[in-house]
mmCIF file of C-alpha atoms in Angstrom:
data_model
loop_
_atom_site.group_PDB
_atom_site.id
_atom_site.type_symbol
_atom_site.label_atom_id
_atom_site.label_comp_id
_atom_site.label_asym_id
_atom_site.label_seq_id
_atom_site.Cartn_x
_atom_site.Cartn_y
_atom_site.Cartn_z
ATOM 1 C CA UNK A 46 6.224 22.463 -7.663
ATOM 2 C CA UNK A 47 7.510 22.084 -4.082
ATOM 3 C CA UNK A 48 11.009 23.181 -3.126
ATOM 4 C CA UNK A 49 13.334 20.772 -1.364
ATOM 5 C CA UNK A 50 14.414 21.394 2.211
ATOM 6 C CA UNK A 51 17.875 22.488 1.050
ATOM 7 C CA UNK A 52 16.408 25.060 -1.333
ATOM 8 C CA UNK A 53 14.057 26.370 1.338
ATOM 9 C CA UNK A 54 17.048 26.890 3.638
ATOM 10 C CA UNK A 55 18.736 28.857 0.848
ATOM 11 C CA UNK A 56 15.589 30.980 0.460
ATOM 12 C CA UNK A 57 15.628 31.693 4.201
ATOM 13 C CA UNK A 58 19.309 32.635 4.023
ATOM 14 C CA UNK A 59 18.525 35.163 1.270
ATOM 15 C CA UNK A 60 15.411 36.457 3.054
ATOM 16 C CA UNK A 61 17.061 36.957 6.450
ATOM 17 C CA UNK A 62 19.314 39.930 5.453
ATOM 18 C CA UNK A 63 16.309 41.679 3.937
ATOM 19 C CA UNK A 64 14.364 41.222 7.173
ATOM 20 C CA UNK A 65 17.349 42.412 9.196
ATOM 21 C CA UNK A 66 17.487 45.595 7.132
ATOM 22 C CA UNK A 67 13.719 46.099 7.367
ATOM 23 C CA UNK A 68 13.870 45.598 11.130
ATOM 24 C CA UNK A 69 16.727 48.118 11.366
ATOM 25 C CA UNK A 70 14.624 50.696 9.536
ATOM 26 C CA UNK A 71 11.751 50.015 11.948
ATOM 27 C CA UNK A 72 14.050 50.422 14.956
ATOM 28 C CA UNK A 73 15.613 53.640 13.581
ATOM 29 C CA UNK A 74 12.235 55.323 13.196
ATOM 30 C CA UNK A 75 12.483 58.695 15.045
ATOM 31 C CA UNK A 76 13.089 59.337 17.800
ATOM 32 C CA UNK A 77 16.091 56.955 18.079
ATOM 33 C CA UNK A 78 18.149 57.743 21.169
ATOM 34 C CA UNK A 79 20.114 54.458 21.060
ATOM 35 C CA UNK A 80 23.380 54.207 19.102
ATOM 36 C CA UNK A 81 23.397 52.813 15.567
ATOM 37 C CA UNK A 82 25.359 49.748 16.697
ATOM 38 C CA UNK A 83 22.649 48.882 19.204
ATOM 39 C CA UNK A 84 19.980 49.264 16.529
ATOM 40 C CA UNK A 85 21.882 46.968 14.182
ATOM 41 C CA UNK A 86 22.430 44.405 16.945
ATOM 42 C CA UNK A 87 18.730 44.385 17.757
ATOM 43 C CA UNK A 88 17.803 44.164 14.079
ATOM 44 C CA UNK A 89 20.126 41.165 13.640
ATOM 45 C CA UNK A 90 18.558 39.503 16.683
ATOM 46 C CA UNK A 91 15.081 40.040 15.244
ATOM 47 C CA UNK A 92 15.680 39.075 11.595
ATOM 48 C CA UNK A 93 18.844 36.965 11.635
ATOM 49 C CA UNK A 94 17.357 33.771 13.166
ATOM 50 C CA UNK A 95 15.052 33.448 10.146
ATOM 51 C CA UNK A 96 18.074 32.084 8.258
ATOM 52 C CA UNK A 97 18.278 29.022 10.563
ATOM 53 C CA UNK A 98 14.614 28.560 11.457
ATOM 54 C CA UNK A 99 14.364 25.239 9.583
ATOM 55 C CA UNK A 100 17.554 23.884 11.160
ATOM 56 C CA UNK A 101 17.038 25.110 14.755
ATOM 57 C CA UNK A 102 13.348 26.080 14.939
ATOM 58 C CA UNK A 103 13.015 26.378 18.711
ATOM 59 C CA UNK A 104 16.250 28.366 19.144
ATOM 60 C CA UNK A 105 15.274 30.722 16.297
ATOM 61 C CA UNK A 106 11.853 31.319 17.827
ATOM 62 C CA UNK A 107 13.280 31.928 21.299
ATOM 63 C CA UNK A 108 15.807 34.503 20.036
ATOM 64 C CA UNK A 109 13.290 36.396 17.896
ATOM 65 C CA UNK A 110 10.697 36.312 20.693
ATOM 66 C CA UNK A 111 13.159 37.710 23.233
ATOM 67 C CA UNK A 112 14.423 40.370 20.805
ATOM 68 C CA UNK A 113 10.905 41.529 19.924
ATOM 69 C CA UNK A 114 9.909 41.738 23.588
ATOM 70 C CA UNK A 115 13.044 43.697 24.496
ATOM 71 C CA UNK A 116 12.753 46.015 21.482
ATOM 72 C CA UNK A 117 9.176 46.984 22.246
ATOM 73 C CA UNK A 118 9.659 47.096 26.011
ATOM 74 C CA UNK A 119 12.615 49.448 25.601
ATOM 75 C CA UNK A 120 10.665 51.699 23.269
ATOM 76 C CA UNK A 121 13.014 50.989 20.364
ATOM 77 C CA UNK A 122 10.134 50.191 18.000
ATOM 78 C CA UNK A 123 7.186 52.614 17.871
ATOM 79 C CA UNK A 124 3.654 51.284 17.421
ATOM 80 C CA UNK A 125 3.355 52.696 13.900
ATOM 81 C CA UNK A 126 6.624 51.165 12.714
ATOM 82 C CA UNK A 127 7.158 48.711 9.850
ATOM 83 C CA UNK A 128 5.643 45.254 10.372
ATOM 84 C CA UNK A 129 9.047 43.620 9.769
ATOM 85 C CA UNK A 130 9.503 42.482 13.422
ATOM 86 C CA UNK A 131 6.070 40.891 13.356
ATOM 87 C CA UNK A 132 6.900 39.140 10.074
ATOM 88 C CA UNK A 133 10.074 37.697 11.593
ATOM 89 C CA UNK A 134 8.122 36.492 14.603
ATOM 90 C CA UNK A 135 5.460 34.922 12.375
ATOM 91 C CA UNK A 136 8.019 33.047 10.270
ATOM 92 C CA UNK A 137 9.914 31.493 13.185
ATOM 93 C CA UNK A 138 6.664 30.712 15.027
ATOM 94 C CA UNK A 139 5.282 28.878 11.986
ATOM 95 C CA UNK A 140 8.401 26.691 11.807
ATOM 96 C CA UNK A 141 8.264 25.984 15.552
ATOM 97 C CA UNK A 142 4.587 25.005 15.259
ATOM 98 C CA UNK A 143 5.470 22.469 12.554
ATOM 99 C CA UNK A 144 7.659 20.536 14.987
ATOM 100 C CA UNK A 145 5.016 20.079 17.639
ATOM 101 C CA UNK A 146 7.480 18.822 20.257
ATOM 102 C CA UNK A 147 7.767 22.196 21.992
ATOM 103 C CA UNK A 148 4.094 23.112 21.735
ATOM 104 C CA UNK A 149 3.511 23.868 25.449
ATOM 105 C CA UNK A 150 6.618 26.078 25.698
ATOM 106 C CA UNK A 151 5.863 27.972 22.492
ATOM 107 C CA UNK A 152 2.235 28.424 23.514
ATOM 108 C CA UNK A 153 3.290 29.822 26.889
ATOM 109 C CA UNK A 154 5.726 32.268 25.282
ATOM 110 C CA UNK A 155 3.112 33.336 22.776
ATOM 111 C CA UNK A 156 0.515 33.866 25.492
ATOM 112 C CA UNK A 157 2.960 36.035 27.382
ATOM 113 C CA UNK A 158 3.575 38.028 24.224
ATOM 114 C CA UNK A 159 -0.138 38.592 23.713
ATOM 115 C CA UNK A 160 -0.638 39.712 27.325
ATOM 116 C CA UNK A 161 2.212 42.225 27.207
ATOM 117 C CA UNK A 162 0.880 45.789 26.952
ATOM 118 C CA UNK A 163 4.013 47.294 25.466
ATOM 119 C CA UNK A 164 4.642 44.954 22.536
ATOM 120 C CA UNK A 165 2.958 46.962 19.848
ATOM 121 C CA UNK A 166 -0.645 47.111 18.675
ATOM 122 C CA UNK A 167 -2.475 43.990 19.823
ATOM 123 C CA UNK A 168 -4.067 43.255 16.396
ATOM 124 C CA UNK A 169 -0.615 42.992 14.856
ATOM 125 C CA UNK A 170 0.664 40.909 17.755
ATOM 126 C CA UNK A 171 -2.345 38.621 17.535
ATOM 127 C CA UNK A 172 -1.913 38.246 13.784
ATOM 128 C CA UNK A 173 1.812 37.583 14.144
ATOM 129 C CA UNK A 174 1.159 34.836 16.693
ATOM 130 C CA UNK A 175 -2.246 33.240 16.079
ATOM 131 C CA UNK A 176 -2.103 33.012 12.268
ATOM 132 C CA UNK A 177 1.301 31.290 11.890
ATOM 133 C CA UNK A 178 0.606 29.107 14.912
ATOM 134 C CA UNK A 179 -2.692 27.898 13.479
ATOM 135 C CA UNK A 180 -1.267 27.423 9.983
ATOM 136 C CA UNK A 181 1.744 25.542 11.349
ATOM 137 C CA UNK A 182 -0.439 23.182 13.344
ATOM 138 C CA UNK A 183 -2.716 22.609 10.358
ATOM 139 C CA UNK A 184 0.208 21.822 8.037
ATOM 140 C CA UNK A 185 1.705 19.514 10.676
ATOM 141 C CA UNK A 186 -1.549 17.565 11.039
ATOM 142 C CA UNK A 187 -1.944 17.327 7.273
ATOM 143 C CA UNK A 188 1.579 15.964 6.898
ATOM 144 C CA UNK A 189 1.025 13.456 9.687
ATOM 145 C CA UNK A 190 -2.246 12.351 8.077
ATOM 146 C CA UNK A 191 -0.525 11.988 4.681
ATOM 147 C CA UNK A 192 2.247 9.903 6.244
ATOM 148 C CA UNK A 193 -0.264 7.651 8.010
ATOM 149 C CA UNK A 194 -2.255 7.252 4.804
ATOM 150 C CA UNK A 195 0.865 6.411 2.803
ATOM 151 C CA UNK A 196 1.912 3.874 5.443
ATOM 152 C CA UNK A 197 -1.527 2.250 5.428
ATOM 153 C CA UNK A 198 -1.536 2.077 1.624
ATOM 154 C CA UNK A 199 1.906 0.480 1.673
ATOM 155 C CA UNK A 200 0.793 -2.052 4.288
ATOM 156 C CA UNK A 201 -2.349 -2.879 2.295
ATOM 157 C CA UNK A 202 -0.267 -3.275 -0.862
ATOM 158 C CA UNK A 203 2.177 -5.607 0.884
ATOM 159 C CA UNK A 204 -0.658 -7.629 2.425
ATOM 160 C CA UNK A 205 -2.445 -7.864 -0.908
ATOM 161 C CA UNK A 206 0.723 -8.960 -2.669
ATOM 162 C CA UNK A 207 1.390 -11.603 -0.039
ATOM 163 C CA UNK A 208 -2.138 -12.955 -0.417
ATOM 164 C CA UNK A 209 -1.807 -12.982 -4.191
ATOM 165 C CA UNK A 210 1.473 -14.883 -4.042
ATOM 166 C CA UNK A 211 0.063 -17.279 -1.458
ATOM 167 C CA UNK A 212 -3.003 -17.970 -3.619
ATOM 168 C CA UNK A 213 -0.923 -18.546 -6.746
ATOM 169 C CA UNK A 214 1.520 -20.894 -5.031
ATOM 170 C CA UNK A 215 -1.261 -22.734 -3.212
ATOM 171 C CA UNK A 216 -3.236 -23.294 -6.409
ATOM 172 C CA UNK A 217 -0.180 -24.516 -8.305
ATOM 173 C CA UNK A 218 1.195 -26.770 -5.575
ATOM 174 C CA UNK A 219 -2.102 -28.093 -4.210
ATOM 175 C CA UNK A 220 -3.423 -29.187 -7.587
ATOM 176 C CA UNK A 221 -0.236 -30.947 -8.640
ATOM 177 C CA UNK A 222 0.430 -32.583 -5.276
ATOM 178 C CA UNK A 223 -3.136 -33.847 -5.114
ATOM 179 C CA UNK A 224 -2.692 -35.600 -8.449
ATOM 180 C CA UNK A 225 0.730 -36.924 -7.408
ATOM 181 C CA UNK A 226 -0.607 -38.210 -4.078
ATOM 182 C CA UNK A 227 -3.476 -40.084 -5.711
ATOM 183 C CA UNK A 228 -1.268 -41.617 -8.384
ATOM 184 C CA UNK A 229 1.360 -42.583 -5.811
ATOM 185 C CA UNK A 230 -1.319 -44.340 -3.737
ATOM 186 C CA UNK A 231 -2.464 -46.233 -6.815
ATOM 187 C CA UNK A 232 1.098 -47.209 -7.677
ATOM 188 C CA UNK A 233 1.734 -48.478 -4.164
ATOM 189 C CA UNK A 234 -1.518 -50.461 -4.191
ATOM 190 C CA UNK A 235 -0.949 -52.282 -7.495
ATOM 191 C CA UNK A 236 2.849 -52.465 -7.512
ATOM 192 C CA UNK A 237 2.985 -56.227 -6.949
ATOM 193 C CA UNK A 238 0.095 -57.378 -9.107
ATOM 194 C CA UNK A 239 0.051 -54.830 -11.984
ATOM 195 C CA UNK A 240 3.558 -53.492 -12.593
ATOM 196 C CA UNK A 241 2.569 -51.946 -15.927
ATOM 197 C CA UNK A 242 -0.050 -49.794 -14.204
ATOM 198 C CA UNK A 243 2.537 -48.879 -11.584
ATOM 199 C CA UNK A 244 4.940 -47.670 -14.254
ATOM 200 C CA UNK A 245 2.134 -45.670 -15.870
ATOM 201 C CA UNK A 246 1.315 -44.038 -12.519
ATOM 202 C CA UNK A 247 4.973 -43.176 -11.968
ATOM 203 C CA UNK A 248 5.154 -41.652 -15.434
ATOM 204 C CA UNK A 249 2.136 -39.501 -14.643
ATOM 205 C CA UNK A 250 3.735 -38.462 -11.346
ATOM 206 C CA UNK A 251 6.886 -37.413 -13.143
ATOM 207 C CA UNK A 252 4.956 -35.481 -15.793
ATOM 208 C CA UNK A 253 2.774 -33.708 -13.226
ATOM 209 C CA UNK A 254 5.825 -32.803 -11.156
ATOM 210 C CA UNK A 255 7.578 -31.328 -14.181
ATOM 211 C CA UNK A 256 4.501 -29.300 -15.099
ATOM 212 C CA UNK A 257 4.201 -27.992 -11.545
ATOM 213 C CA UNK A 258 7.871 -26.987 -11.462
ATOM 214 C CA UNK A 259 7.567 -25.211 -14.807
ATOM 215 C CA UNK A 260 4.499 -23.282 -13.662
ATOM 216 C CA UNK A 261 6.140 -22.368 -10.348
ATOM 217 C CA UNK A 262 9.254 -21.096 -12.136
ATOM 218 C CA UNK A 263 7.100 -19.051 -14.483
ATOM 219 C CA UNK A 264 5.173 -17.537 -11.577
ATOM 220 C CA UNK A 265 8.335 -16.752 -9.617
ATOM 221 C CA UNK A 266 9.944 -15.185 -12.689
ATOM 222 C CA UNK A 267 6.969 -12.846 -13.079
ATOM 223 C CA UNK A 268 7.129 -11.928 -9.395
ATOM 224 C CA UNK A 269 10.874 -11.264 -9.502
ATOM 225 C CA UNK A 270 10.883 -9.217 -12.721
ATOM 226 C CA UNK A 271 9.174 -5.802 -12.476
ATOM 227 C CA UNK A 272 6.809 -5.013 -15.305
ATOM 228 C CA UNK A 273 8.673 -3.428 -18.190
ATOM 229 C CA UNK A 274 12.089 -4.572 -16.944
ATOM 230 C CA UNK A 275 14.109 -6.705 -19.390
ATOM 231 C CA UNK A 276 15.016 -10.113 -18.100
ATOM 232 C CA UNK A 277 18.595 -11.201 -17.538
ATOM 233 C CA UNK A 278 20.396 -12.737 -20.526
ATOM 234 C CA UNK A 279 19.947 -16.472 -20.603
ATOM 235 C CA UNK A 280 16.911 -16.413 -18.327
ATOM 236 C CA UNK A 281 14.222 -18.980 -19.211
ATOM 237 C CA UNK A 282 11.343 -17.654 -21.256
ATOM 238 C CA UNK A 283 8.342 -16.779 -19.105
ATOM 239 C CA UNK A 284 5.211 -18.660 -20.123
ATOM 240 C CA UNK A 285 1.947 -16.701 -20.346
ATOM 241 C CA UNK A 286 -0.437 -16.949 -17.410
ATOM 242 C CA UNK A 287 -2.909 -19.820 -17.790
ATOM 243 C CA UNK A 288 -6.458 -19.025 -18.868
ATOM 244 C CA UNK A 289 -9.788 -20.710 -19.572
ATOM 245 C CA UNK A 290 -8.379 -22.254 -22.741
ATOM 246 C CA UNK A 291 -6.072 -24.320 -20.512
ATOM 247 C CA UNK A 292 -8.883 -26.009 -18.575
ATOM 248 C CA UNK A 293 -8.553 -29.097 -20.765
ATOM 249 C CA UNK A 294 -5.136 -29.731 -19.191
ATOM 250 C CA UNK A 295 -6.731 -29.456 -15.730
ATOM 251 C CA UNK A 296 -9.354 -32.005 -16.755
ATOM 252 C CA UNK A 297 -6.689 -34.317 -18.164
ATOM 253 C CA UNK A 298 -4.649 -34.264 -14.938
ATOM 254 C CA UNK A 299 -7.808 -34.823 -12.905
ATOM 255 C CA UNK A 300 -8.693 -37.847 -15.040
ATOM 256 C CA UNK A 301 -5.333 -39.399 -14.205
ATOM 257 C CA UNK A 302 -6.206 -39.014 -10.534
ATOM 258 C CA UNK A 303 -9.564 -40.745 -10.936
ATOM 259 C CA UNK A 304 -11.890 -37.765 -11.523
ATOM 260 C CA UNK A 305 -13.660 -37.647 -14.885
ATOM 261 C CA UNK A 306 -14.275 -33.953 -15.650
ATOM 262 C CA UNK A 307 -16.847 -32.742 -18.146
ATOM 263 C CA UNK A 308 -16.150 -29.211 -19.384
ATOM 264 C CA UNK A 309 -18.893 -26.846 -20.580
ATOM 265 C CA UNK A 310 -17.159 -23.537 -21.271
ATOM 266 C CA UNK A 311 -19.105 -20.897 -23.192
ATOM 267 C CA UNK A 312 -17.414 -18.752 -25.822
ATOM 268 C CA UNK A 313 -16.394 -15.643 -23.926
ATOM 269 C CA UNK A 314 -15.364 -12.171 -25.100
ATOM 270 C CA UNK A 315 -11.757 -11.128 -24.423
ATOM 271 C CA UNK A 316 -11.168 -10.796 -20.693
ATOM 272 C CA UNK A 317 -8.628 -8.864 -18.678
ATOM 273 C CA UNK A 318 -5.624 -11.136 -17.948
ATOM 274 C CA UNK A 319 -6.126 -10.973 -14.183
ATOM 275 C CA UNK A 320 -9.819 -11.787 -14.485
ATOM 276 C CA UNK A 321 -9.219 -14.777 -16.757
ATOM 277 C CA UNK A 322 -6.467 -16.056 -14.476
ATOM 278 C CA UNK A 323 -8.847 -15.785 -11.505
ATOM 279 C CA UNK A 324 -11.506 -17.800 -13.341
ATOM 280 C CA UNK A 325 -8.949 -20.454 -14.268
ATOM 281 C CA UNK A 326 -7.656 -20.700 -10.682
ATOM 282 C CA UNK A 327 -11.177 -21.008 -9.298
ATOM 283 C CA UNK A 328 -11.904 -23.981 -11.548
ATOM 284 C CA UNK A 329 -8.489 -25.503 -10.848
ATOM 285 C CA UNK A 330 -8.887 -25.239 -7.089
ATOM 286 C CA UNK A 331 -12.453 -26.573 -7.117
ATOM 287 C CA UNK A 332 -11.352 -29.590 -9.187
ATOM 288 C CA UNK A 333 -8.373 -30.063 -6.868
ATOM 289 C CA UNK A 334 -10.765 -30.245 -3.918
ATOM 290 C CA UNK A 335 -12.728 -32.945 -5.721
ATOM 291 C CA UNK A 336 -9.508 -34.928 -6.262
ATOM 292 C CA UNK A 337 -8.465 -34.574 -2.616
ATOM 293 C CA UNK A 338 -11.815 -35.226 -0.979
ATOM 294 C CA UNK A 339 -14.007 -37.329 -3.303
ATOM 295 C CA UNK A 340 -11.938 -39.225 -5.905
ATOM 296 C CA UNK A 341 -12.720 -41.416 -7.723
ATOM 297 C CA UNK A 342 -15.853 -39.672 -9.001
ATOM 298 C CA UNK A 343 -17.222 -37.574 -11.819
ATOM 299 C CA UNK A 344 -17.236 -33.809 -11.989
ATOM 300 C CA UNK A 345 -18.938 -31.214 -14.196
ATOM 301 C CA UNK A 346 -17.437 -27.777 -14.819
ATOM 302 C CA UNK A 347 -19.633 -25.064 -16.322
ATOM 303 C CA UNK A 348 -18.498 -21.545 -17.269
ATOM 304 C CA UNK A 349 -21.193 -19.268 -18.711
ATOM 305 C CA UNK A 350 -20.863 -16.051 -20.726
ATOM 306 C CA UNK A 351 -21.624 -13.931 -17.656
ATOM 307 C CA UNK A 352 -18.646 -15.584 -15.908
ATOM 308 C CA UNK A 353 -20.675 -17.803 -13.638
ATOM 309 C CA UNK A 354 -18.542 -20.793 -12.687
ATOM 310 C CA UNK A 355 -20.142 -24.017 -11.428
ATOM 311 C CA UNK A 356 -18.143 -27.072 -10.345
ATOM 312 C CA UNK A 357 -20.303 -29.994 -9.257
ATOM 313 C CA UNK A 358 -19.093 -33.451 -8.293
ATOM 314 C CA UNK A 359 -21.287 -36.488 -7.815
ATOM 315 C CA UNK A 360 -19.306 -38.239 -5.106
ATOM 316 C CA UNK A 361 -19.578 -37.762 -1.366
ATOM 317 C CA UNK A 362 -16.661 -36.415 0.623
ATOM 318 C CA UNK A 363 -14.448 -39.264 1.781
ATOM 319 C CA UNK A 364 -14.138 -39.772 5.551
ATOM 320 C CA UNK A 365 -11.011 -38.531 7.311
ATOM 321 C CA UNK A 366 -10.517 -35.425 5.172
ATOM 322 C CA UNK A 367 -10.171 -32.066 6.911
ATOM 323 C CA UNK A 368 -10.952 -28.713 5.285
ATOM 324 C CA UNK A 369 -7.968 -26.837 3.851
ATOM 325 C CA UNK A 370 -7.392 -23.410 2.330
ATOM 326 C CA UNK A 371 -8.898 -24.161 -1.059
ATOM 327 C CA UNK A 372 -12.351 -22.684 -0.515
ATOM 328 C CA UNK A 373 -10.815 -19.741 1.319
ATOM 329 C CA UNK A 374 -8.609 -19.003 -1.697
ATOM 330 C CA UNK A 375 -11.609 -19.201 -4.035
ATOM 331 C CA UNK A 376 -13.607 -16.865 -1.794
ATOM 332 C CA UNK A 377 -10.738 -14.344 -1.780
ATOM 333 C CA UNK A 378 -10.399 -14.426 -5.552
ATOM 334 C CA UNK A 379 -14.128 -13.879 -5.995
ATOM 335 C CA UNK A 380 -14.071 -10.990 -3.507
ATOM 336 C CA UNK A 381 -11.288 -9.302 -5.503
ATOM 337 C CA UNK A 382 -13.714 -8.995 -8.425
ATOM 338 C CA UNK A 383 -16.810 -8.061 -6.416
ATOM 339 C CA UNK A 384 -18.417 -11.395 -7.215
ATOM 340 C CA UNK A 385 -20.648 -13.962 -5.533
ATOM 341 C CA UNK A 386 -19.558 -17.270 -4.021
ATOM 342 C CA UNK A 387 -21.321 -20.247 -2.475
ATOM 343 C CA UNK A 388 -20.117 -23.741 -1.681
ATOM 344 C CA UNK A 389 -21.645 -26.694 0.097
ATOM 345 C CA UNK A 390 -23.054 -30.240 -0.104
ATOM 346 C CA UNK A 391 -25.974 -30.938 -2.432
ATOM 347 C CA UNK A 392 -29.191 -32.500 -1.109
ATOM 348 C CA UNK A 393 -28.939 -35.266 -3.705
ATOM 349 C CA UNK A 394 -25.321 -35.963 -2.809
ATOM 350 C CA UNK A 395 -21.982 -34.577 -3.871
ATOM 351 C CA UNK A 396 -20.673 -31.044 -3.545
ATOM 352 C CA UNK A 397 -21.207 -27.808 -5.460
ATOM 353 C CA UNK A 398 -18.960 -24.781 -5.816
ATOM 354 C CA UNK A 399 -20.575 -21.745 -7.428
ATOM 355 C CA UNK A 400 -18.860 -18.441 -8.184
ATOM 356 C CA UNK A 401 -19.726 -15.456 -10.317
ATOM 357 C CA UNK A 402 -17.137 -12.831 -11.223
ATOM 358 C CA UNK A 403 -18.022 -9.276 -12.186
ATOM 359 C CA UNK A 404 -16.714 -9.179 -15.755
ATOM 360 C CA UNK A 405 -16.148 -5.421 -15.650
ATOM 361 C CA UNK A 406 -14.037 -5.486 -12.499
ATOM 362 C CA UNK A 407 -10.329 -5.291 -12.862
ATOM 363 C CA UNK A 408 -10.576 -4.947 -16.635
#
């Protein structure tokens, strides 16, 4: 369990008086020609800054460094004395090394301390400088790496969520608008000669629009409500995500737009909700592409037990159509489940979309 910054400051505040007292005992080791007040003042200068080392790291290090140099240079601390002054120096140096902003200055001061001949035994001086300096730098780099990793994970999560939302909205809107566009063109073409067929087309447009709005509201409600959070009172009930059992509705809407769809869906074991939604969206988008680019025509949809999805249409792509984001969305969904994807014209005419999802992925 890690302590908070405030608690660590409290620990330092409790530790500092103990270090001051230990430093005083080291300074008062015989012989001690200086007055007691001078010894206490030097001990406070050596151990006191530990209390504020997390708040003012560079100032604490500078004071302790100067006090240690003066104490040893003046002969106030014998070589065999308590290691308390070295411990104080190590603590403030570690905190200064964590900051990193004053690295050249701290390194220069430390080098001067190591080169001084009258600052105690060099092994202790080396240990008091090199060890906390190295540990401080290591901890600083680890924290920086953890922050970068957390930032990258957050960015990937945001990007992935944006792509997921974009795919969902594209699949919902593109399919419905394709059907609406085709039916509107039919209505405009036969409005004068076959008014009954025009009214039927308008009814289909209205029904498709209502279905699209309902599905969009359901999707947005899921996106706005965190998992496990109760919905607001009076909020509309969220419909379950569509699955392979809803492909008949896709075929029915396609038929109204002039594409006769034959469904061959094998009996599948229970799938993870995300995996089944991906399979449904792949079929929906492939059929939508047939409506946009080849209607009127026929189309065959096959879903096998190993989650291989095949959508084949017999008609050629109509002239004047430009590629959209449909195949890109399918490719992204397949990639999410480590699957395989191919799409292209058939030698005998028409177009084939083939995708296979790894049934164990995302389960």
